[in-house]
Amino acid sequence: MPVFEEDPAQLSKSRLKSDLVAHNVTLPTEKSKKDVYVGLYLKHIDAKNAADFSSDEEDQVVNQGHVVACHQEDTPKEKPSAVDMLDVNGLTDDELKASLLKHGLNAGPIVASTRALYERRLLKILQSNMPSEPTVNGAGDANAYSDSEEEGDEEGKDEDSDSNDSRQEDILTLELPPENDKQPEQPKWELCTPKNESAYYTPNASYKQTEGLTVVPTRLYPSAVPILTGITATCRRPIKGAAGRPVLYKYPDAPPTSPMTLERREVDARLVPVYAQVLVFLAIACLLYLVYACMEENPYHPLLPLLDGLSEALESQEEGPVGLAHPGDPADTPVDL
Amino acid sequence: MSSTTQKHRDFVSEPMAKKKVTALAGIGDALGKRLEDKGFDKADKVLGHFLMLGKDEGRFKCWLKDTCGANSRQQDHCYRCLREWCDSFL
């Protein structure tokens, strides 16, 4: 991760904590002042940067002097909370999920990007179990996972609350999983990284979003109902030809088995009912038959005069030859058998 | 290019809606059970993780192997299935 030359004092307390954890520095107690974190940050992280960047000598000298002053302010308090933080970080994904389930939180898949969220939740639950007053952070949680605009506001609130130095709702830990995977997974399957990168890589954008997350102080939500789980999940509509593009089926011949397509088919079928089609067909068929039946008598009418004409012509032809032979017919034609 | 299985064609032919993880090509009952135990009980959750890994073949296959112990053939089927679905619907 590239570290820019920033004044650590300008960073928020949560950012300092996360950076310290990323550099494997043991965190001071929960209620330490910001200066302690700044001191540790400068001591460890700037020392590392000095090894990489030779141009930071001036800053290093100034910071070391500052570090000496800061260390005198160390006040160890509440060691059990520090132990809790370390324990949560050391849990595997499965153990984390099991412990969340034990406390009544049905967590989703625990991946690199979601692990930080679930660790925070577990710590909140543990913290709420230990002291007498319960932390009312259910509504705050929902806000913490919303747009980045709200996170900027929360960061400002966090810096204001540092001066009060009495909050239990501050961000407890924020583990940034390192690029090289170190999570202890099941021994059966080895982690293979063909590109020498972690399979649990998370994009930088998600880091930037989660770094500034803080829990909203309870005073803003005095009427909030205490919810331990605080998870509200809504079903998402399925993607149908997103971005205005038509849905292209690669295998149009394959019979779709989803209930949605079947419903669509039924609806299409009902637009033109089958029995109506049959009735219309029968009506037209009857009409045609009637027309044909009427037409059966017609041929005689136009043809009759023709027949009459033919018969007259035949008679006129027959009279000629028939007239000569006609009187002799009875005599010439003896009835011989 | 090897031919696609019927399961692959069925999955890629329509939006995945609320299909279970076992509807993915290459994911049978055993692998599906393991994925569900990890929290990936629906195909769209696996899709989400696939997109988070940047639709990268190597990373997704490694993750699949670690999560449910899929062999290389099953990994390949699942990856191609999801990639084709994304090409069609995203």
Tab-separated table of C-alpha atoms in Angstrom:
chain	number	residue	atom	x	y	z
A	1	MET	CA	0.000	0.000	0.000
A	2	PRO	CA	1.489	3.353	-0.905
A	3	VAL	CA	1.880	5.651	2.056
A	4	PHE	CA	1.769	9.310	1.232
A	5	GLU	CA	3.577	11.947	3.205
A	6	GLU	CA	0.801	13.046	5.520
A	7	ASP	CA	0.909	14.568	8.908
A	8	PRO	CA	-0.234	11.743	11.216
A	9	ALA	CA	-1.888	14.210	13.539
A	10	GLN	CA	-4.296	15.069	10.765
A	11	LEU	CA	-5.388	11.458	10.359
A	12	SER	CA	-8.359	10.233	12.294
A	13	LYS	CA	-7.974	7.936	15.245
A	14	SER	CA	-9.552	5.047	13.398
A	15	ARG	CA	-7.186	5.495	10.479
A	16	LEU	CA	-4.218	5.485	12.805
A	17	LYS	CA	-5.441	2.317	14.480
A	18	SER	CA	-5.941	0.591	11.169
A	19	ASP	CA	-2.512	1.556	9.951
A	20	LEU	CA	-0.935	0.320	13.149
A	21	VAL	CA	-2.682	-3.003	12.839
A	22	ALA	CA	-1.613	-3.257	9.219
A	23	HIS	CA	1.977	-2.847	10.307
A	24	ASN	CA	1.550	-5.445	13.058
A	25	VAL	CA	1.971	-2.952	15.856
A	26	THR	CA	0.304	-3.839	19.132
A	27	LEU	CA	-2.419	-1.330	19.751
A	28	PRO	CA	-2.512	0.690	22.951
A	29	THR	CA	-5.496	0.538	25.247
A	30	GLU	CA	-8.906	1.512	24.028
A	31	LYS	CA	-9.205	4.803	25.793
A	32	SER	CA	-5.769	6.152	24.982
A	33	LYS	CA	-5.519	9.599	23.588
A	34	LYS	CA	-4.943	10.211	19.956
A	35	ASP	CA	-1.430	11.405	20.642
A	36	VAL	CA	-0.465	7.916	21.721
A	37	TYR	CA	-1.581	6.522	18.410
A	38	VAL	CA	0.167	9.297	16.546
A	39	GLY	CA	3.318	8.541	18.452
A	40	LEU	CA	3.214	4.857	17.702
A	41	TYR	CA	2.368	5.589	14.102
A	42	LEU	CA	5.275	7.906	13.702
A	43	LYS	CA	7.617	5.585	15.509
A	44	HIS	CA	6.872	2.446	13.557
A	45	ILE	CA	5.526	3.541	10.257
A	46	ASP	CA	7.728	6.479	9.630
A	47	ALA	CA	10.677	4.355	10.571
A	48	LYS	CA	9.663	1.951	7.857
A	49	ASN	CA	9.189	4.735	5.388
A	50	ALA	CA	12.633	6.078	6.189
A	51	ALA	CA	14.067	2.793	5.047
A	52	ASP	CA	12.244	3.106	1.743
A	53	PHE	CA	12.445	6.787	1.112
A	54	SER	CA	15.654	8.547	1.853
A	55	SER	CA	14.120	11.978	1.475
A	56	ASP	CA	12.203	11.786	4.742
A	57	GLU	CA	15.165	12.499	7.000
A	58	GLU	CA	13.973	15.895	8.111
A	59	ASP	CA	10.525	14.617	8.954
A	60	GLN	CA	11.973	11.688	10.817
A	61	VAL	CA	14.047	13.904	13.105
A	62	VAL	CA	11.041	16.031	13.933
A	63	ASN	CA	8.827	13.002	14.478
A	64	GLN	CA	11.249	11.241	16.755
A	65	GLY	CA	11.339	14.224	19.047
A	66	HIS	CA	7.553	14.182	19.052
A	67	VAL	CA	7.495	10.479	19.755
A	68	VAL	CA	9.593	10.873	22.882
A	69	ALA	CA	7.147	13.372	24.261
A	70	CYS	CA	4.183	11.173	23.473
A	71	HIS	CA	5.369	8.022	25.144
A	72	GLN	CA	5.277	9.634	28.539
A	73	GLU	CA	1.537	9.964	28.201
A	74	ASP	CA	0.908	6.254	27.999
A	75	THR	CA	-1.742	5.179	30.453
A	76	PRO	CA	-2.626	1.502	30.274
A	77	LYS	CA	-6.260	0.924	31.073
A	78	GLU	CA	-8.724	-1.891	30.621
A	79	LYS	CA	-6.500	-4.671	29.429
A	80	PRO	CA	-9.336	-7.142	28.816
A	81	SER	CA	-10.620	-5.026	25.933
A	82	ALA	CA	-7.211	-5.101	24.275
A	83	VAL	CA	-7.169	-8.861	24.670
A	84	ASP	CA	-10.582	-9.069	23.050
A	85	MET	CA	-9.393	-7.098	20.058
A	86	LEU	CA	-6.455	-9.346	19.483
A	87	ASP	CA	-8.582	-12.474	19.901
A	88	VAL	CA	-11.045	-11.359	17.290
A	89	ASN	CA	-8.287	-10.674	14.837
A	90	GLY	CA	-6.842	-14.101	15.405
A	91	LEU	CA	-10.031	-15.997	14.664
A	92	THR	CA	-10.424	-17.825	11.415
A	93	ASP	CA	-13.385	-17.103	9.183
A	94	ASP	CA	-15.235	-20.153	10.421
A	95	GLU	CA	-14.552	-19.382	14.061
A	96	LEU	CA	-15.662	-15.817	13.552
A	97	LYS	CA	-18.855	-16.968	11.943
A	98	ALA	CA	-19.462	-19.504	14.708
A	99	SER	CA	-18.953	-16.936	17.435
A	100	LEU	CA	-21.261	-14.513	15.671
A	101	LEU	CA	-23.883	-17.228	15.430
A	102	LYS	CA	-23.414	-17.980	19.104
A	103	HIS	CA	-24.301	-14.392	19.897
A	104	GLY	CA	-27.348	-14.564	17.692
A	105	LEU	CA	-26.022	-12.951	14.545
A	106	ASN	CA	-26.628	-14.905	11.380
A	107	ALA	CA	-23.726	-13.587	9.341
A	108	GLY	CA	-23.324	-13.991	5.609
A	109	PRO	CA	-20.168	-15.179	3.916
A	110	ILE	CA	-17.047	-13.937	5.617
A	111	VAL	CA	-14.661	-12.774	2.962
A	112	ALA	CA	-11.777	-10.361	3.066
A	113	SER	CA	-13.990	-7.360	2.496
A	114	THR	CA	-16.722	-8.445	4.884
A	115	ARG	CA	-14.401	-9.729	7.586
A	116	ALA	CA	-13.714	-6.286	8.986
A	117	LEU	CA	-17.410	-5.586	9.349
A	118	TYR	CA	-18.101	-8.824	11.121
A	119	GLU	CA	-15.122	-8.415	13.436
A	120	ARG	CA	-16.428	-5.023	14.420
A	121	ARG	CA	-19.861	-6.494	15.089
A	122	LEU	CA	-18.451	-9.245	17.225
A	123	LEU	CA	-16.399	-6.802	19.232
A	124	LYS	CA	-19.448	-4.670	19.814
A	125	ILE	CA	-21.337	-7.675	21.043
A	126	LEU	CA	-18.487	-8.668	23.324
A	127	GLN	CA	-18.172	-5.139	24.629
A	128	SER	CA	-21.874	-4.959	25.234
A	129	ASN	CA	-21.715	-8.173	27.208
A	130	MET	CA	-18.856	-7.057	29.432
A	131	PRO	CA	-19.760	-3.605	30.808
A	132	SER	CA	-23.083	-2.904	32.525
A	133	GLU	CA	-24.557	-0.434	30.063
A	134	PRO	CA	-25.483	-1.877	26.687
A	135	THR	CA	-24.311	-0.119	23.581
A	136	VAL	CA	-27.136	1.092	21.441
A	137	ASN	CA	-25.595	0.783	18.070
A	138	GLY	CA	-28.163	-1.047	16.000
A	139	ALA	CA	-29.310	2.005	14.101
A	140	GLY	CA	-25.821	3.323	13.948
A	141	ASP	CA	-24.667	0.193	12.241
A	142	ALA	CA	-27.167	0.622	9.495
A	143	ASN	CA	-25.910	4.109	8.934
A	144	ALA	CA	-22.311	3.064	8.973
A	145	TYR	CA	-22.775	0.898	5.919
A	146	SER	CA	-24.437	3.511	3.750
A	147	ASP	CA	-22.998	5.982	1.254
A	148	SER	CA	-19.571	7.468	1.502
A	149	GLU	CA	-21.007	10.962	2.015
A	150	GLU	CA	-22.207	10.022	5.466
A	151	GLU	CA	-18.851	8.528	6.314
A	152	GLY	CA	-17.196	11.884	5.856
A	153	ASP	CA	-19.567	13.389	8.399
A	154	GLU	CA	-18.973	10.569	10.810
A	155	GLU	CA	-15.258	11.053	10.576
A	156	GLY	CA	-15.680	14.648	11.697
A	157	LYS	CA	-17.829	13.477	14.605
A	158	ASP	CA	-15.187	10.978	15.568
A	159	GLU	CA	-12.561	13.674	15.838
A	160	ASP	CA	-14.866	15.699	18.025
A	161	SER	CA	-15.482	12.754	20.282
A	162	ASP	CA	-11.787	12.159	20.790
A	163	SER	CA	-11.629	15.115	23.084
A	164	ASN	CA	-14.363	13.672	25.288
A	165	ASP	CA	-12.404	10.472	25.663
A	166	SER	CA	-15.252	8.587	27.217
A	167	ARG	CA	-16.788	6.702	24.376
A	168	GLN	CA	-17.175	3.002	24.157
A	169	GLU	CA	-18.719	3.186	20.734
A	170	ASP	CA	-15.572	4.163	18.922
A	171	ILE	CA	-14.247	1.917	16.258
A	172	LEU	CA	-12.531	-0.858	18.054
A	173	THR	CA	-10.448	-2.500	15.401
A	174	LEU	CA	-10.260	-2.397	11.714
A	175	GLU	CA	-8.155	-5.102	10.277
A	176	LEU	CA	-6.875	-4.545	6.783
A	177	PRO	CA	-6.054	-7.971	5.455
A	178	PRO	CA	-2.613	-7.862	3.906
A	179	GLU	CA	-2.112	-8.417	0.226
A	180	ASN	CA	-0.318	-11.695	0.803
A	181	ASP	CA	-2.807	-14.069	2.286
A	182	LYS	CA	-2.036	-15.113	5.840
A	183	GLN	CA	-5.404	-16.386	6.932
A	184	PRO	CA	-5.251	-19.852	8.445
A	185	GLU	CA	-7.591	-21.854	6.243
A	186	GLN	CA	-8.481	-25.520	6.437
A	187	PRO	CA	-5.373	-27.608	6.216
A	188	LYS	CA	-6.887	-29.814	3.534
A	189	TRP	CA	-6.768	-27.302	0.707
A	190	GLU	CA	-3.666	-25.311	0.015
A	191	LEU	CA	-3.954	-21.808	-1.199
A	192	CYS	CA	-2.690	-21.526	-4.733
A	193	THR	CA	-1.751	-18.175	-6.099
A	194	PRO	CA	-0.691	-18.454	-9.706
A	195	LYS	CA	0.027	-14.782	-9.972
A	196	ASN	CA	1.568	-14.593	-6.515
A	197	GLU	CA	-1.463	-12.606	-5.417
A	198	SER	CA	-4.025	-13.328	-2.776
A	199	ALA	CA	-7.273	-14.923	-3.765
A	200	TYR	CA	-8.820	-12.778	-1.101
A	201	TYR	CA	-7.787	-9.570	-2.798
A	202	THR	CA	-10.088	-6.688	-2.153
A	203	PRO	CA	-10.085	-3.569	-4.288
A	204	ASN	CA	-8.656	-0.385	-2.867
A	205	ALA	CA	-11.957	1.401	-3.170
A	206	SER	CA	-13.476	-0.732	-0.471
A	207	TYR	CA	-10.581	0.077	1.859
A	208	LYS	CA	-11.082	3.787	1.408
A	209	GLN	CA	-14.712	3.455	2.202
A	210	THR	CA	-14.287	1.405	5.337
A	211	GLU	CA	-11.350	3.327	6.774
A	212	GLY	CA	-13.397	6.345	7.681
A	213	LEU	CA	-16.208	4.327	9.250
A	214	THR	CA	-17.108	5.097	12.798
A	215	VAL	CA	-20.036	4.229	14.928
A	216	VAL	CA	-22.524	7.019	15.343
A	217	PRO	CA	-22.643	8.104	18.979
A	218	THR	CA	-25.735	7.098	20.866
A	219	ARG	CA	-26.739	10.651	21.746
A	220	LEU	CA	-27.922	11.222	18.189
A	221	TYR	CA	-30.373	8.367	18.455
A	222	PRO	CA	-31.765	8.494	21.945
A	223	SER	CA	-34.962	6.714	20.978
A	224	ALA	CA	-33.264	3.917	19.078
A	225	VAL	CA	-34.345	0.427	19.997
A	226	PRO	CA	-31.416	-1.665	21.110
A	227	ILE	CA	-30.834	-4.278	18.420
A	228	LEU	CA	-28.006	-6.664	18.863
A	229	THR	CA	-27.961	-7.979	15.350
A	230	GLY	CA	-28.970	-4.854	13.482
A	231	ILE	CA	-28.896	-6.653	10.181
A	232	THR	CA	-31.687	-5.874	7.756
A	233	ALA	CA	-31.467	-7.599	4.423
A	234	THR	CA	-33.753	-6.941	1.485
A	235	CYS	CA	-34.069	-9.145	-1.515
A	236	ARG	CA	-32.684	-7.629	-4.635
A	237	ARG	CA	-34.577	-7.684	-7.895
A	238	PRO	CA	-33.030	-9.977	-10.469
A	239	ILE	CA	-31.028	-8.431	-13.262
A	240	LYS	CA	-33.040	-8.334	-16.487
A	241	GLY	CA	-31.134	-6.961	-19.434
A	242	ALA	CA	-29.365	-4.283	-17.423
A	243	ALA	CA	-28.274	-0.917	-18.801
A	244	GLY	CA	-31.175	-0.774	-21.215
A	245	ARG	CA	-29.795	-3.517	-23.360
A	246	PRO	CA	-32.160	-6.182	-24.660
A	247	VAL	CA	-31.912	-9.585	-23.069
A	248	LEU	CA	-30.025	-11.775	-25.514
A	249	TYR	CA	-30.458	-15.467	-25.050
A	250	LYS	CA	-27.448	-17.443	-26.119
A	251	TYR	CA	-29.332	-20.700	-26.311
A	252	PRO	CA	-32.850	-19.844	-27.438
A	253	ASP	CA	-33.579	-23.478	-28.087
A	254	ALA	CA	-33.005	-24.505	-24.500
A	255	PRO	CA	-36.291	-24.853	-22.657
A	256	PRO	CA	-36.368	-22.249	-19.904
A	257	THR	CA	-37.526	-23.816	-16.700
A	258	SER	CA	-37.883	-20.756	-14.485
A	259	PRO	CA	-41.393	-19.976	-13.276
A	260	MET	CA	-41.186	-16.474	-14.686
A	261	THR	CA	-40.922	-17.604	-18.280
A	262	LEU	CA	-43.689	-20.117	-17.768
A	263	GLU	CA	-45.965	-17.411	-16.440
A	264	ARG	CA	-45.147	-15.252	-19.418
A	265	ARG	CA	-46.076	-18.072	-21.718
A	266	GLU	CA	-49.408	-18.586	-20.020
A	267	VAL	CA	-50.192	-14.912	-20.263
A	268	ASP	CA	-49.353	-14.879	-23.956
A	269	ALA	CA	-51.596	-17.871	-24.550
A	270	ARG	CA	-54.565	-16.277	-22.816
A	271	LEU	CA	-54.519	-13.147	-24.971
A	272	VAL	CA	-56.223	-15.068	-27.814
A	273	PRO	CA	-58.416	-17.799	-26.326
A	274	VAL	CA	-58.436	-21.079	-28.192
A	275	TYR	CA	-62.201	-21.676	-28.060
A	276	ALA	CA	-62.875	-18.278	-29.590
A	277	GLN	CA	-60.629	-19.165	-32.463
A	278	VAL	CA	-62.488	-22.470	-32.968
A	279	LEU	CA	-65.873	-20.742	-32.959
A	280	VAL	CA	-64.791	-18.224	-35.528
A	281	PHE	CA	-63.459	-21.010	-37.698
A	282	LEU	CA	-66.718	-22.945	-37.507
A	283	ALA	CA	-68.762	-19.881	-38.323
A	284	ILE	CA	-66.732	-19.172	-41.419
A	285	ALA	CA	-66.907	-22.819	-42.417
A	286	CYS	CA	-70.682	-22.803	-42.137
A	287	LEU	CA	-70.895	-19.648	-44.156
A	288	LEU	CA	-68.832	-21.100	-46.920
A	289	TYR	CA	-70.898	-24.270	-46.982
A	290	LEU	CA	-74.097	-22.291	-47.296
A	291	VAL	CA	-72.652	-20.336	-50.159
A	292	TYR	CA	-71.618	-23.530	-51.888
A	293	ALA	CA	-75.036	-25.109	-51.312
A	294	CYS	CA	-76.760	-22.133	-52.864
A	295	MET	CA	-74.415	-22.251	-55.752
A	296	GLU	CA	-75.373	-25.914	-56.448
A	297	GLU	CA	-78.742	-24.828	-57.989
A	298	ASN	CA	-77.249	-22.034	-59.985
A	299	PRO	CA	-75.545	-24.051	-62.665
A	300	TYR	CA	-78.944	-25.194	-64.046
A	301	HIS	CA	-80.299	-21.746	-64.621
A	302	PRO	CA	-77.609	-20.312	-66.805
A	303	LEU	CA	-77.119	-23.591	-68.580
A	304	LEU	CA	-80.800	-24.325	-69.310
A	305	PRO	CA	-81.122	-21.878	-72.225
A	306	LEU	CA	-77.952	-23.324	-73.623
A	307	LEU	CA	-79.399	-26.786	-73.344
A	308	ASP	CA	-82.572	-25.593	-75.039
A	309	GLY	CA	-80.556	-24.114	-77.829
A	310	LEU	CA	-78.617	-27.316	-78.242
A	311	SER	CA	-81.716	-29.412	-78.333
A	312	GLU	CA	-83.263	-27.146	-80.998
A	313	ALA	CA	-80.137	-27.422	-83.057
A	314	LEU	CA	-80.149	-31.153	-82.786
A	315	GLU	CA	-83.785	-31.329	-83.768
A	316	SER	CA	-83.203	-29.137	-86.777
A	317	GLN	CA	-80.367	-31.349	-87.910
A	318	GLU	CA	-82.333	-34.506	-87.396
A	319	GLU	CA	-85.325	-33.349	-89.485
A	320	GLY	CA	-83.354	-33.288	-92.681
A	321	PRO	CA	-82.021	-36.784	-92.942
A	322	VAL	CA	-84.710	-38.122	-90.748
A	323	GLY	CA	-87.507	-36.707	-92.989
A	324	LEU	CA	-86.362	-38.739	-96.102
A	325	ALA	CA	-86.071	-41.959	-94.289
A	326	HIS	CA	-88.893	-41.522	-92.045
A	327	PRO	CA	-91.846	-42.828	-94.131
A	328	GLY	CA	-89.972	-45.902	-95.199
A	329	ASP	CA	-88.921	-46.833	-91.918
A	330	PRO	CA	-91.751	-48.970	-90.831
A	331	ALA	CA	-91.641	-51.005	-94.199
A	332	ASP	CA	-87.905	-51.198	-94.586
A	333	THR	CA	-87.395	-52.309	-91.195
A	334	PRO	CA	-88.993	-55.659	-90.773
A	335	VAL	CA	-89.172	-56.852	-87.401
A	336	ASP	CA	-86.854	-59.810	-87.610
A	337	LEU	CA	-85.398	-61.267	-84.658
B	1	MET	CA	-13.356	-25.265	-27.279
B	2	SER	CA	-15.133	-27.956	-25.293
B	3	SER	CA	-18.864	-28.269	-25.594
B	4	THR	CA	-21.125	-26.884	-22.889
B	5	THR	CA	-23.173	-29.046	-20.581
B	6	GLN	CA	-26.912	-28.905	-20.247
B	7	LYS	CA	-26.559	-27.367	-16.792
B	8	HIS	CA	-24.412	-24.617	-18.248
B	9	ARG	CA	-26.928	-23.872	-20.979
B	10	ASP	CA	-29.820	-23.823	-18.558
B	11	PHE	CA	-28.039	-21.377	-16.280
B	12	VAL	CA	-26.824	-19.019	-18.977
B	13	SER	CA	-30.134	-18.928	-20.854
B	14	GLU	CA	-31.983	-16.767	-18.324
B	15	PRO	CA	-31.462	-14.426	-15.345
B	16	MET	CA	-30.453	-16.367	-12.305
B	17	ALA	CA	-33.279	-14.975	-10.129
B	18	LYS	CA	-33.093	-16.872	-6.845
B	19	LYS	CA	-31.442	-20.017	-8.036
B	20	LYS	CA	-29.493	-22.075	-5.567
B	21	VAL	CA	-25.775	-22.473	-5.697
B	22	THR	CA	-26.178	-25.993	-7.039
B	23	ALA	CA	-27.644	-24.537	-10.234
B	24	LEU	CA	-24.171	-23.366	-11.222
B	25	ALA	CA	-22.331	-25.549	-13.691
B	26	GLY	CA	-19.692	-27.634	-11.953
B	27	ILE	CA	-21.285	-27.264	-8.519
B	28	GLY	CA	-23.009	-30.425	-7.390
B	29	ASP	CA	-24.585	-31.388	-4.086
B	30	ALA	CA	-21.379	-31.826	-2.115
B	31	LEU	CA	-19.747	-28.617	-3.269
B	32	GLY	CA	-23.022	-26.775	-2.942
B	33	LYS	CA	-23.351	-27.866	0.662
B	34	ARG	CA	-19.859	-26.619	1.451
B	35	LEU	CA	-20.532	-23.275	-0.183
B	36	GLU	CA	-23.758	-22.917	1.760
B	37	ASP	CA	-21.917	-23.586	4.994
B	38	LYS	CA	-19.597	-20.738	4.178
B	39	GLY	CA	-22.566	-18.465	3.633
B	40	PHE	CA	-22.901	-18.602	-0.153
B	41	ASP	CA	-26.348	-20.114	-0.215
B	42	LYS	CA	-27.525	-18.553	-3.469
B	43	ALA	CA	-25.931	-18.316	-6.890
B	44	ASP	CA	-26.056	-14.527	-6.798
B	45	LYS	CA	-23.731	-14.457	-3.803
B	46	VAL	CA	-21.139	-16.424	-5.718
B	47	LEU	CA	-21.703	-14.015	-8.587
B	48	GLY	CA	-21.064	-11.132	-6.240
B	49	HIS	CA	-17.773	-12.606	-5.140
B	50	PHE	CA	-16.855	-13.341	-8.736
B	51	LEU	CA	-17.407	-9.700	-9.621
B	52	MET	CA	-15.434	-8.541	-6.588
B	53	LEU	CA	-12.484	-10.564	-7.745
B	54	GLY	CA	-12.691	-8.587	-10.953
B	55	LYS	CA	-13.973	-11.540	-12.965
B	56	ASP	CA	-10.415	-12.810	-12.900
B	57	GLU	CA	-10.077	-16.465	-13.828
B	58	GLY	CA	-7.107	-17.355	-11.661
B	59	ARG	CA	-8.357	-15.649	-8.528
B	60	PHE	CA	-11.865	-17.025	-8.813
B	61	LYS	CA	-10.668	-20.556	-9.414
B	62	CYS	CA	-8.303	-20.355	-6.451
B	63	TRP	CA	-11.028	-19.024	-4.232
B	64	LEU	CA	-13.400	-21.758	-5.346
B	65	LYS	CA	-10.812	-24.395	-4.627
B	66	ASP	CA	-10.177	-23.011	-1.153
B	67	THR	CA	-13.803	-22.545	-0.269
B	68	CYS	CA	-15.334	-25.800	-1.393
B	69	GLY	CA	-12.487	-27.953	-2.694
B	70	ALA	CA	-13.506	-27.967	-6.344
B	71	ASN	CA	-11.188	-29.713	-8.757
B	72	SER	CA	-9.889	-28.035	-11.869
B	73	ARG	CA	-12.688	-29.300	-14.107
B	74	GLN	CA	-15.395	-28.081	-11.740
B	75	GLN	CA	-13.620	-24.761	-11.320
B	76	ASP	CA	-13.448	-24.340	-15.063
B	77	HIS	CA	-17.120	-25.146	-15.558
B	78	CYS	CA	-18.197	-22.736	-12.858
B	79	TYR	CA	-15.955	-19.958	-14.107
B	80	ARG	CA	-17.108	-20.264	-17.707
B	81	CYS	CA	-20.714	-20.450	-16.635
B	82	LEU	CA	-20.502	-17.254	-14.605
B	83	ARG	CA	-18.452	-15.437	-17.219
B	84	GLU	CA	-20.933	-16.226	-19.940
B	85	TRP	CA	-23.820	-15.197	-17.730
B	86	CYS	CA	-22.113	-11.885	-17.080
B	87	ASP	CA	-21.487	-11.354	-20.788
B	88	SER	CA	-25.143	-11.915	-21.536
B	89	PHE	CA	-26.818	-10.064	-18.695
B	90	LEU	CA	-24.466	-7.490	-17.254
